[in-house]
Amino acid sequence: MAVKSSTDSGHRALIKVLTTLGLISEADANFSRYPSKEHSPIAYFALQGCFKENEAIDKVSQALAIKKFEPDRSEINTLTDLLEAESFSEIPLSFWQKIKAIPVAIHKDRILVAVANPLDHESTKNLEFTLGKQVEIQIAREQLIKNVIGKKLSSNETFDIESIVSESDTKIDAEALDSISQQESSIVEDDLTAAPIVRLANKIFSDAVRHGASDIHITPEKEKLNIRIRVDGIMRPLLTIPKTLERLIISRIKLLGGLDISEKRRPQDGRIRIKTTEGTKDLRISTVPTAFGENMVIRVLSSDISLLSFKSLGMPEEISSRLLEALSGSSRIVLVTGPTGSGKTSTLYASLLEVRNGENNIITVEDPIEYRIQGISQIPVNKKIGMTFAEGLRSILRQDPDVVMVGEIRDAETGSVAMQATQTGHLVLSTLHTNSAAAAITRLADLNIPYYLIASSLGTILAQRLVRTLCENCKRNLNDKEKQELAVLQLNLDNSLTADGCSRCDNIGYSGRIGVYSLLEVDEHVRNAIREQSTERVIEDAARALGFLTLEESAIRLTESGQTSLAEVKRVIGSLTPEKTRSFIRTAQAKTDSSSSADLKKRTILFVEDDPDLRTVFTALLEKEMFEVIETCNGQTALQALYEHHADLILCDLMMPKMSGAELLQKIRSHPATRDIPMLFLTANDAPETELHLIKSGADDFISKSARPELIIARINNLLNRVG
């Protein structure tokens, strides 16, 4: 009997719950923007960086009075075997995949099922109808469910490698290879009818994707074929294959990628698209000849970049807001720098998604095109026909672009054309391979680009690295011995953590990665330092007035917040010396002193009023009382100001164009980051029903615009004292 699922209504219901619990904002909850096929709402918004998945599951579990399912690693095999139980013989694995659920226990009168979305009632009813029993649900992490189903699919692919070895003695003629190549469209994990070598290739791909690998390395050695994967920047062994199967597996993958299987002397490049339980993935293949055979490296890319954003990359709001400001301008170049594998491409694509608004013309030159984006013209580099970065850039400047993205500045010609493009009003995005933000200036100068052109063209430089985040399950405080070993760095180690490894993180101690960012904004002081050909240190010092931190300083912040360890920082950033950490301590102390001094003098009020004359009068009154005032003219600009600045109180008009005060109140109270900011409303309407409506909606106080100035100030101080 076939079972059906209808998940849209369930997704809508769960998104509403997440909004009610304050886990996501009203804007995030727009269902039309939610790609429901690959992820349940909790997993999707966790990937977007809105919250931690486990914390959201705990809150939803409590709100809905549904138990949370979190098995030990040792129970995974039992869960996998349960999918084969006779009770579920009429339910295909594809259905469990689609509804993101697994059975976890069978009782006499009911079935216990773990689900990623406990509000998908339609699928639950279909299960009950098919099974003839009551279904009791528990909520679980989506990745746990995928792991169980993936393990089952992987076990369905079991085969005897020895039998493949015996078959490999038979010559693979052209007809046999053609039959293999015809299966390109069926690269799925549960293809049991495929030839053994095809299933072996599928297993390599699916296991790599399941482990979250960014790269697959297929390395020929003297007596074997070694297959490793790179997970969170670290190489891990995956599989060892007998030497006799080397030609078969390499030929299979080359055929899928459109490579010439007869050419073994020259490097080749190709692409494959596969479907797995983790969604559709694009594989980028590169081969080079070595002493023991063809070495193959496969980059694993997600074909769906809808999840890509500054928030999902783990970029701090302080950095993302400043970067967004840089992207909103023109006549400047924004550079992202770092070594290979530091996340530069992801940041560039996230930037493109931010500036893509349908009102501008965006053109890119890339080598290769890693993600295809709707609404953007993307041009691949093709050296065979003379389409280099420089030539492509010259061509697209004749295409009336507003925003230009050049994959990488590799030579003087590309750098010079990119700089000149900013002089004609274009916003240019690109990358450089340098170790720090200031080093990008030195690198551009090394490419013989004049300092005056660098100074006038540069807008912002973002240097970045990726560090592994500590496993939430096994991270712990440093012990006394570990603190003593790190005492030479003179850091505050009270909040620093490490991890010993556990079953949940494969005994590694880390799970996932987060970005370390160093943003250097180029203002007039920095521009003058560049024109004077100052050292990198002088340029960095000039940028500190705008909040510049080095990579080392940003990384230390992550250790102090318990997100990563000092050992991981040393591995990625380099050795931490007392000199480097002293610089961080001085910077942090200066910020603390400055902040403390400012707190004694001024508190910030966001003033929202559409009448410019009233804004002038009230701002003068507030500034006289030693308040810092941020002026905005309507609710929309107020929300943007809150995104960019901190406010201790919001003083707001009620009737305004574009977004009224009542609408702004609703938006602010629905978002966790702003809902606790006190709001005092100014209005010409002093009717009791208006005041009652505002108070019920979440306003803290209400006062007439015609009230005496001292009364208005008293109300403001009263609210500020109430919240501390």
XYZ file of C-alpha atoms in Angstrom:
724
model
C 0.000 0.000 0.000
C 1.366 3.429 -0.918
C 1.633 6.095 1.739
C 1.351 9.773 1.080
C 2.800 12.773 2.855
C 1.653 16.366 2.940
C 4.214 18.422 4.812
C 3.482 22.052 3.821
C 0.768 22.578 6.438
C 2.978 20.969 9.079
C 5.892 23.216 8.143
C 3.679 26.300 8.336
C 2.444 25.272 11.777
C 5.959 24.648 13.113
C 7.233 27.957 11.696
C 4.388 29.682 13.549
C 5.435 27.966 16.791
C 9.061 29.034 16.269
C 7.856 32.607 15.778
C 5.657 32.501 18.877
C 8.566 31.212 20.950
C 10.693 34.129 19.740
C 13.182 31.847 17.993
C 12.683 33.521 14.601
C 11.372 36.913 13.512
C 8.243 37.662 11.510
C 10.437 38.372 8.473
C 12.154 34.979 8.811
C 8.757 33.315 9.091
C 7.755 34.257 5.525
C 6.776 30.786 4.264
C 7.144 31.674 0.584
C 10.915 31.992 1.144
C 11.221 28.634 2.911
C 12.666 25.780 0.751
C 10.815 22.895 2.420
C 12.152 19.945 0.416
C 15.539 19.313 2.027
C 15.145 20.516 5.622
C 12.499 20.688 8.315
C 11.911 24.198 9.728
C 14.012 23.700 12.879
C 17.018 22.365 10.947
C 16.632 25.036 8.243
C 16.608 28.017 10.614
C 19.413 26.464 12.688
C 21.521 26.329 9.523
C 20.592 29.972 8.909
C 22.142 30.803 12.281
C 18.898 31.836 13.994
C 19.440 29.469 16.924
C 21.126 26.238 18.014
C 19.111 23.209 16.907
C 19.226 21.393 20.259
C 18.075 24.475 22.162
C 15.177 25.028 19.742
C 14.142 21.366 20.021
C 14.119 21.655 23.813
C 11.854 24.724 23.663
C 9.488 23.219 21.072
C 9.374 19.967 23.048
C 8.391 21.858 26.176
C 5.870 24.090 24.392
C 4.120 21.185 22.650
C 4.489 18.743 25.574
C 6.249 16.242 23.292
C 9.205 14.161 24.451
C 12.633 14.670 22.927
C 14.321 11.620 21.399
C 18.120 11.534 21.776
C 19.600 8.010 21.589
C 23.139 6.940 22.384
C 25.423 6.189 19.466
C 25.240 2.490 20.375
C 21.494 2.519 19.657
C 21.897 3.610 16.021
C 22.299 0.024 14.784
C 19.098 -0.988 16.586
C 17.220 1.888 14.953
C 18.616 0.909 11.550
C 17.481 -2.701 12.003
C 14.028 -1.513 13.051
C 13.436 -0.109 9.558
C 13.465 -3.712 8.312
C 10.801 -4.880 10.776
C 7.800 -6.630 9.270
C 5.510 -3.909 10.595
C 7.095 -1.435 8.165
C 7.310 -3.659 5.083
C 4.779 -1.527 3.199
C 6.626 1.721 3.898
C 9.586 2.453 1.583
C 12.706 4.189 2.859
C 11.943 7.059 0.505
C 8.834 7.860 2.561
C 10.785 7.981 5.835
C 13.280 10.240 4.044
C 10.557 12.538 2.779
C 8.788 13.059 6.104
C 12.107 13.015 8.020
C 11.050 10.393 10.541
C 12.162 6.978 11.825
C 10.459 4.304 13.946
C 12.098 3.901 17.348
C 9.927 1.336 19.157
C 7.082 -1.094 18.485
C 4.498 -1.710 21.203
C 1.427 -3.894 21.177
C -1.019 -1.075 20.563
C 1.168 1.723 19.238
C 4.312 2.658 17.301
C 6.804 5.199 18.642
C 8.211 7.417 15.863
C 10.912 10.119 16.059
C 10.209 13.084 13.772
C 11.913 16.329 12.818
C 8.540 18.103 12.584
C 6.034 17.073 15.283
C 3.284 19.149 13.645
C 3.223 17.205 10.360
C -0.096 15.645 11.351
C -1.024 14.573 7.814
C 1.986 12.257 7.530
C 1.301 10.884 11.015
C -2.295 10.053 10.036
C -1.098 8.332 6.868
C 1.316 6.240 8.936
C -1.464 5.261 11.342
C -3.727 4.258 8.456
C -1.009 2.153 6.801
C 0.230 0.515 10.014
C -3.176 0.026 11.595
C -1.830 1.257 14.926
C -1.659 4.480 16.878
C 1.506 6.475 16.193
C 3.091 8.309 19.121
C 5.654 10.911 18.109
C 8.787 12.318 19.713
C 10.894 15.166 18.370
C 14.481 14.528 17.246
C 17.325 16.238 15.425
C 16.945 16.044 11.651
C 20.573 14.965 11.245
C 20.027 12.025 13.598
C 17.104 10.841 11.466
C 19.136 11.263 8.289
C 22.043 9.347 9.804
C 19.842 6.352 10.644
C 18.231 6.288 7.195
C 21.591 6.875 5.531
C 23.150 4.003 7.462
C 20.314 1.754 6.314
C 20.755 2.825 2.700
C 24.478 2.233 3.006
C 23.897 -1.277 4.364
C 21.644 -1.963 1.383
C 24.667 -1.296 -0.823
C 26.871 -3.972 0.749
C 28.888 -5.968 -1.692
C 31.856 -8.293 -1.720
C 34.966 -6.379 -2.806
C 36.694 -9.677 -3.465
C 34.102 -10.500 -6.113
C 34.826 -7.174 -7.800
C 38.539 -7.975 -7.679
C 37.928 -11.223 -9.534
C 35.812 -9.415 -12.116
C 38.545 -6.810 -12.653
C 40.714 -9.391 -14.412
C 38.304 -9.113 -17.331
C 39.233 -6.382 -19.789
C 36.865 -3.390 -19.761
C 36.047 -2.885 -23.391
C 34.358 0.155 -24.908
C 30.917 -1.445 -24.781
C 31.207 -2.149 -21.054
C 32.310 1.405 -20.348
C 29.424 2.761 -22.385
C 27.004 0.737 -20.279
C 28.510 2.246 -17.128
C 28.311 5.785 -18.446
C 24.611 5.383 -19.193
C 23.946 5.147 -15.461
C 25.064 8.707 -14.819
C 21.534 9.825 -13.975
C 21.066 7.091 -11.367
C 23.779 7.972 -8.871
C 21.695 7.296 -5.789
C 22.538 5.430 -2.635
C 19.943 2.659 -2.887
C 20.521 1.629 -6.524
C 20.728 -2.113 -5.844
C 20.453 -3.053 -9.526
C 23.648 -1.216 -10.487
C 26.895 -2.997 -11.287
C 29.215 -3.557 -8.264
C 31.785 -0.966 -9.403
C 28.958 1.542 -9.867
C 27.711 0.868 -6.345
C 31.237 1.215 -4.990
C 31.542 4.673 -6.571
C 28.111 5.587 -5.212
C 29.167 4.453 -1.745
C 32.261 6.654 -1.837
C 30.146 9.673 -2.772
C 27.304 9.018 -0.318
C 29.569 8.211 2.645
C 31.615 11.355 2.009
C 28.503 13.530 1.850
C 27.058 11.881 4.955
C 30.193 12.737 6.924
C 29.954 16.370 5.765
C 33.116 16.179 3.659
C 34.221 19.196 1.642
C 36.679 17.158 -0.461
C 37.249 13.536 -1.469
C 40.867 12.499 -2.128
C 41.431 9.368 -4.219
C 45.173 8.725 -4.031
C 46.926 5.862 -5.861
C 49.750 4.201 -3.951
C 52.098 1.345 -4.812
C 49.819 -1.472 -3.627
C 46.436 0.148 -2.951
C 44.048 3.003 -3.709
C 43.680 5.206 -0.640
C 40.438 7.190 -0.261
C 40.281 10.003 2.284
C 37.855 12.822 2.989
C 38.351 16.325 4.388
C 35.875 17.129 7.159
C 36.013 20.509 8.929
C 39.391 21.106 7.303
C 40.965 17.870 8.593
C 41.749 14.798 6.469
C 40.201 11.485 7.558
C 40.538 7.972 6.103
C 37.369 6.679 4.429
C 38.215 3.520 2.504
C 41.121 1.481 1.170
C 40.589 -0.264 -2.168
C 42.805 -2.972 -3.716
C 45.138 -1.757 -6.456
C 43.385 -4.028 -8.975
C 40.221 -1.894 -8.696
C 42.003 1.406 -9.269
C 41.416 1.536 -13.027
C 37.757 0.584 -12.658
C 36.846 3.186 -10.053
C 38.866 5.991 -11.686
C 37.283 5.216 -15.074
C 33.799 5.187 -13.552
C 34.203 8.611 -11.965
C 35.911 10.095 -15.043
C 33.019 8.951 -17.228
C 30.485 10.515 -14.896
C 32.399 13.783 -14.929
C 32.691 13.883 -18.716
C 36.458 13.300 -18.703
C 38.467 11.384 -21.300
C 39.198 7.951 -19.772
C 41.938 7.245 -22.303
C 43.921 10.359 -21.334
C 46.057 9.603 -18.292
C 49.031 11.893 -18.945
C 47.380 15.305 -18.594
C 45.344 16.982 -15.832
C 41.587 17.071 -16.450
C 38.579 18.769 -14.838
C 34.910 17.777 -14.776
C 31.630 17.937 -12.821
C 29.012 15.494 -11.531
C 25.633 16.110 -9.887
C 24.411 13.473 -7.436
C 21.359 12.961 -5.240
C 21.822 11.777 -1.654
C 19.866 11.817 1.593
C 21.562 15.170 2.273
C 20.108 16.676 -0.910
C 21.554 17.344 -4.342
C 25.308 17.901 -4.469
C 27.629 19.132 -7.208
C 30.995 17.381 -7.383
C 33.930 19.182 -9.007
C 36.578 16.730 -10.219
C 40.281 17.348 -10.777
C 42.799 14.710 -11.898
C 46.588 14.837 -12.227
C 49.037 12.069 -13.246
C 51.374 10.761 -10.512
C 54.040 8.053 -10.275
C 51.496 5.432 -9.154
C 48.528 6.486 -11.314
C 45.980 9.266 -11.620
C 45.376 11.251 -8.441
C 41.799 12.524 -8.143
C 40.392 15.224 -5.863
C 36.647 15.850 -5.780
C 35.262 19.054 -4.246
C 31.766 18.572 -2.760
C 29.445 21.548 -3.244
C 25.803 21.985 -2.334
C 23.695 22.798 -5.383
C 21.293 24.785 -3.173
C 22.680 28.047 -1.816
C 19.363 29.255 -0.384
C 20.785 28.647 3.116
C 23.816 30.830 2.450
C 23.875 34.095 4.398
C 26.218 36.014 6.663
C 24.256 34.661 9.617
C 24.540 31.023 8.488
C 28.293 31.519 8.045
C 28.516 32.451 11.725
C 29.588 36.006 10.957
C 29.205 38.262 14.017
C 26.524 40.912 13.630
C 29.114 43.639 14.211
C 31.082 42.416 11.173
C 28.081 41.635 8.954
C 26.477 45.050 9.500
C 29.722 46.820 8.551
C 30.165 44.568 5.527
C 26.574 45.218 4.433
C 27.295 48.938 4.662
C 30.281 48.463 2.345
C 28.161 46.445 -0.096
C 25.519 49.169 -0.238
C 27.927 51.625 -1.850
C 29.617 51.904 -5.228
C 32.919 53.064 -6.734
C 34.803 50.809 -4.342
C 36.318 47.338 -4.301
C 35.521 44.891 -1.501
C 38.198 42.218 -1.059
C 37.924 38.906 0.789
C 41.322 37.446 1.645
C 42.668 34.215 3.066
C 44.292 30.932 2.051
C 42.566 28.153 0.108
C 39.783 26.595 2.168
C 39.187 29.625 4.378
C 35.627 30.224 3.153
C 36.308 33.139 0.790
C 34.008 31.801 -1.947
C 31.108 31.290 0.476
C 31.479 34.863 1.734
C 31.553 36.195 -1.832
C 28.397 34.287 -2.786
C 26.642 35.392 0.406
C 27.583 38.973 -0.538
C 26.127 38.509 -4.020
C 22.874 37.213 -2.529
C 22.741 40.284 -0.274
C 23.153 42.789 -3.128
C 20.861 40.905 -5.543
C 17.602 42.826 -5.317
C 16.264 42.737 -8.887
C 17.084 46.406 -9.368
C 20.747 46.051 -10.312
C 22.791 44.269 -12.963
C 25.266 41.806 -11.417
C 27.883 40.058 -13.559
C 30.629 37.693 -12.408
C 33.782 36.182 -13.896
C 34.638 32.900 -12.168
C 37.044 29.984 -12.454
C 35.088 27.794 -12.101
C 31.452 28.739 -11.434
C 30.824 26.933 -8.144
C 27.193 27.946 -7.581
C 24.671 29.053 -10.165
C 22.536 31.962 -8.982
C 19.290 33.145 -10.538
C 19.258 36.791 -11.534
C 23.047 37.009 -11.946
C 25.041 36.685 -15.179
C 27.974 34.344 -14.519
C 30.857 33.992 -16.986
C 33.328 31.086 -16.732
C 37.038 31.636 -17.364
C 38.201 29.747 -20.462
C 41.907 30.169 -21.123
C 41.738 28.061 -24.290
C 39.835 30.823 -26.064
C 41.541 33.702 -24.264
C 38.760 34.348 -21.731
C 40.929 35.178 -18.713
C 39.864 37.093 -15.601
C 41.232 40.328 -17.063
C 39.636 39.830 -20.485
C 36.329 38.782 -18.944
C 36.372 41.834 -16.695
C 37.003 44.146 -19.649
C 34.103 42.548 -21.526
C 31.556 42.810 -18.749
C 32.360 46.475 -18.145
C 30.709 47.029 -21.540
C 27.583 45.209 -20.291
C 26.360 48.069 -18.070
C 26.936 46.294 -14.725
C 26.213 47.772 -11.315
C 28.059 45.068 -9.393
C 31.038 43.086 -10.687
C 32.499 40.002 -9.050
C 35.931 38.735 -10.134
C 36.681 35.318 -8.670
C 40.299 36.145 -7.899
C 42.898 38.820 -8.585
C 45.805 36.670 -9.758
C 47.880 39.078 -11.809
C 48.685 42.730 -12.367
C 46.393 43.021 -15.378
C 43.305 41.787 -13.514
C 44.121 43.926 -10.479
C 44.605 47.064 -12.552
C 41.345 46.596 -14.496
C 39.435 45.867 -11.266
C 40.760 49.038 -9.639
C 39.931 51.118 -12.692
C 36.393 49.678 -12.718
C 35.748 51.268 -9.337
C 36.681 54.662 -10.787
C 33.736 54.421 -13.200
C 31.142 53.859 -10.480
C 31.081 50.079 -10.146
C 31.038 48.033 -6.953
C 33.683 45.329 -7.410
C 34.009 42.159 -5.317
C 37.033 39.879 -5.466
C 39.449 37.692 -3.489
C 43.171 37.602 -2.790
C 45.425 34.994 -1.212
C 46.997 36.868 1.718
C 47.509 36.128 5.400
C 45.909 39.298 6.759
C 43.696 42.184 5.695
C 46.528 44.726 5.571
C 48.683 42.279 3.598
C 46.188 42.629 0.725
C 47.461 46.179 0.218
C 51.047 44.925 0.050
C 49.992 42.223 -2.420
C 48.281 44.748 -4.706
C 51.399 46.916 -4.614
C 53.490 43.845 -5.517
C 51.293 43.547 -8.617
C 52.585 47.007 -9.622
C 49.293 48.750 -8.943
C 50.078 52.361 -7.924
C 49.502 53.224 -4.274
C 47.341 56.209 -5.226
C 45.022 53.889 -7.202
C 44.876 51.376 -4.346
C 44.033 54.140 -1.873
C 41.260 55.633 -3.996
C 39.717 52.272 -4.980
C 39.736 50.171 -1.822
C 36.604 50.203 0.316
C 36.786 47.234 2.659
C 39.055 44.215 3.154
C 37.786 41.132 4.975
C 40.396 38.578 6.035
C 39.045 35.283 7.289
C 39.797 31.758 8.463
C 37.678 28.779 9.500
C 38.155 27.164 12.905
C 36.416 24.078 14.241
C 33.788 24.596 16.932
C 33.876 22.569 20.127
C 31.467 19.659 20.461
C 28.479 20.796 22.534
C 28.260 17.370 24.148
C 31.807 16.963 25.484
C 33.303 20.445 25.817
C 34.562 21.303 29.291
C 36.466 23.958 31.250
C 40.243 23.923 31.234
C 41.803 22.147 34.182
C 44.521 23.730 36.323
C 47.345 22.037 34.423
C 46.029 23.260 31.067
C 45.610 26.785 32.429
C 49.162 26.741 33.761
C 50.522 25.724 30.347
C 48.736 28.691 28.753
C 49.506 31.200 31.512
C 52.371 32.687 29.493
C 49.780 34.184 27.110
C 48.405 36.334 29.968
C 44.822 35.760 28.845
C 41.689 35.454 30.951
C 41.114 31.695 30.737
C 38.032 31.541 32.997
C 35.665 30.963 30.064
C 38.092 29.090 27.814
C 37.048 25.529 27.013
C 38.407 22.381 25.445
C 36.888 18.993 24.570
C 37.955 15.397 25.070
C 35.884 13.804 22.307
C 32.789 11.624 22.577
C 30.664 9.253 20.512
C 28.611 12.122 19.118
C 31.657 13.850 17.548
C 33.512 10.634 16.588
C 35.893 11.224 19.529
C 37.354 14.302 17.820
C 36.100 16.973 20.223
C 34.904 19.272 17.459
C 31.774 19.469 15.335
C 31.314 22.039 12.580
C 33.254 25.208 11.837
C 32.871 28.938 12.357
C 34.511 31.904 10.693
C 37.206 34.116 12.198
C 36.964 37.579 10.644
C 39.172 40.658 10.493
C 37.463 43.603 8.795
C 39.600 46.543 7.685
C 37.572 49.549 6.541
C 39.349 52.163 4.468
C 38.557 55.702 5.612
C 40.580 58.866 4.990
C 43.119 58.042 7.717
C 43.757 54.594 6.237
C 43.795 56.075 2.721
C 46.493 58.536 3.726
C 48.536 55.726 5.274
C 48.280 53.777 2.004
C 49.303 56.784 -0.102
C 52.318 57.256 2.168
C 53.239 53.585 1.571
C 53.093 52.894 5.302
C 53.802 49.482 6.809
C 51.015 46.980 7.436
C 51.253 47.666 11.180
C 50.738 51.411 10.678
C 47.739 50.755 8.404
C 46.202 48.424 11.000
C 46.693 51.018 13.742
C 44.986 53.636 11.564
C 42.020 51.279 11.069
C 41.517 50.588 14.786
C 39.450 53.740 15.170
C 36.790 51.986 13.056
C 36.837 48.810 15.159
C 39.552 46.844 13.379
C 40.726 43.619 15.040
C 43.406 41.273 13.752
C 42.609 37.633 13.030
C 44.407 36.645 16.232
C 42.328 39.059 18.293
C 39.058 37.883 16.725
C 40.043 34.250 17.284
C 40.800 34.897 20.957
C 37.296 36.347 21.305
C 35.910 33.023 20.059
C 37.907 31.141 22.683
C 36.679 33.472 25.416
C 33.080 32.800 24.366
C 33.687 29.041 24.495
C 33.098 28.419 20.791
C 36.534 27.037 19.988
C 39.779 26.175 21.756
C 43.168 27.875 21.915
C 44.693 24.714 20.424
C 42.449 25.072 17.366
C 43.321 28.763 17.060
C 47.018 27.883 17.068
C 46.449 25.244 14.377
C 44.619 27.597 12.020
C 45.894 31.105 12.778
C 49.406 30.213 13.868
C 51.293 30.362 17.134
C 49.998 32.774 19.746
C 52.846 34.723 21.310
C 52.696 36.924 24.417
C 53.326 39.927 22.136
C 50.228 39.133 20.063
C 48.021 38.492 23.073
C 49.255 41.648 24.826
C 48.041 43.588 21.802
C 44.640 41.967 22.234
C 44.571 42.729 25.957
C 45.437 46.402 25.307
C 42.712 46.674 22.656
C 40.112 45.005 24.860
C 41.048 47.199 27.830
C 40.828 50.345 25.716
C 37.364 49.329 24.522
C 36.277 48.566 28.094
C 37.578 51.886 29.409
C 35.952 53.754 26.542
C 32.686 51.922 27.045
C 32.699 52.500 30.805
C 33.369 56.189 30.304
C 30.595 56.473 27.758
C 28.147 54.637 30.033
C 28.780 57.203 32.760
C 27.965 60.048 30.416
C 25.421 59.005 27.826
C 22.714 56.479 27.056
C 21.355 56.054 23.563
C 17.801 56.879 22.503
C 16.398 55.924 19.114
C 14.018 58.760 18.191
C 11.408 57.885 15.520
C 9.424 60.885 14.214
C 8.345 61.833 10.676
C 8.068 65.589 11.396
C 11.550 67.136 10.852
C 10.770 70.172 13.013
C 9.718 68.027 15.961
C 12.817 65.888 15.483
C 14.985 68.981 15.775
C 13.219 70.209 18.934
C 13.179 66.863 20.734
C 16.755 65.997 19.751
C 17.989 69.279 21.199
C 16.061 68.564 24.414
C 17.466 65.039 24.729
C 21.042 66.016 23.923
C 20.833 68.741 26.550
C 20.071 65.970 29.059
C 23.253 64.123 27.941
C 21.511 61.463 25.830
C 22.978 60.117 22.598
C 20.232 60.458 19.948
C 19.764 58.431 16.765
C 17.162 60.083 14.529
C 14.935 58.182 12.073
C 11.845 59.280 10.170
C 9.658 56.128 10.121
C 9.373 52.548 11.329
C 11.326 51.071 8.439
C 14.389 53.259 8.968
C 14.103 52.640 12.716
C 14.400 48.880 12.195
C 17.483 49.422 10.042
C 18.996 51.681 12.709
C 18.386 49.014 15.357
C 20.237 46.544 13.167
C 23.249 48.863 13.009
C 23.237 50.492 16.468
C 22.484 49.733 20.091
C 19.588 51.642 21.686
C 18.732 51.843 25.386
C 15.249 53.229 24.725
C 12.974 53.956 21.760
C 11.026 57.222 21.707
C 8.458 56.837 18.949
C 5.684 58.715 17.186
C 2.442 56.779 16.655
C 1.261 57.953 13.227
C 3.971 57.721 10.549
C 4.173 56.858 6.830
C 5.464 53.469 5.530
C 5.343 51.847 8.976
C 3.353 53.214 11.903
C 4.493 53.193 15.495
C 2.089 50.353 16.319
C 3.513 48.235 13.479
C 7.057 49.008 14.621
C 6.106 47.981 18.162
C 4.869 44.618 16.893
C 8.086 44.024 14.922
C 10.336 44.936 17.849
C 8.440 42.821 20.379
C 8.510 39.768 18.057
C 12.318 39.637 17.758
C 14.431 38.217 20.630
C 17.227 40.736 20.081
C 14.972 43.802 20.455
C 11.899 42.750 22.409
C 13.264 43.959 25.779
C 14.054 47.520 24.636
C 11.681 49.928 26.456
C 9.390 51.958 24.173
C 7.842 55.318 25.023
C 5.216 56.602 22.574
C 4.626 60.241 21.648
C 1.266 61.120 20.159
C -1.088 64.015 19.673
C -3.986 61.701 20.525
C -4.370 61.364 24.288
C -7.593 59.327 24.186
C -7.675 56.582 26.878
C -8.515 53.881 24.326
C -5.376 54.706 22.323
C -3.218 54.482 25.433
C -4.856 51.185 26.445
C -4.308 49.711 22.983
C -0.605 50.615 23.039
C -0.036 49.227 26.528
C -1.768 45.958 25.594
C 0.422 45.717 22.488
C 3.600 45.889 24.549
C 4.369 49.610 24.883
C 6.042 50.596 28.150
C 4.624 54.103 28.428
C 2.660 56.767 26.575
C 2.840 60.566 26.665
C 1.433 63.467 24.697
C 3.731 65.500 22.449
C 2.401 68.622 24.151
C 3.526 67.481 27.609
C 6.035 69.616 29.495
C 9.678 68.812 28.589
C 10.578 67.948 32.187
C 7.713 65.418 32.299
C 8.930 63.748 29.094
C 12.494 63.525 30.470
C 11.158 62.145 33.765
C 9.238 59.398 31.923
C 12.376 58.510 29.927
C 14.570 58.326 33.033
C 11.937 56.269 34.825
C 11.945 53.648 32.045
C 15.741 53.572 31.836
C 16.064 53.151 35.610
C 13.482 50.368 35.544
C 15.533 48.264 33.105
C 18.851 49.125 34.749
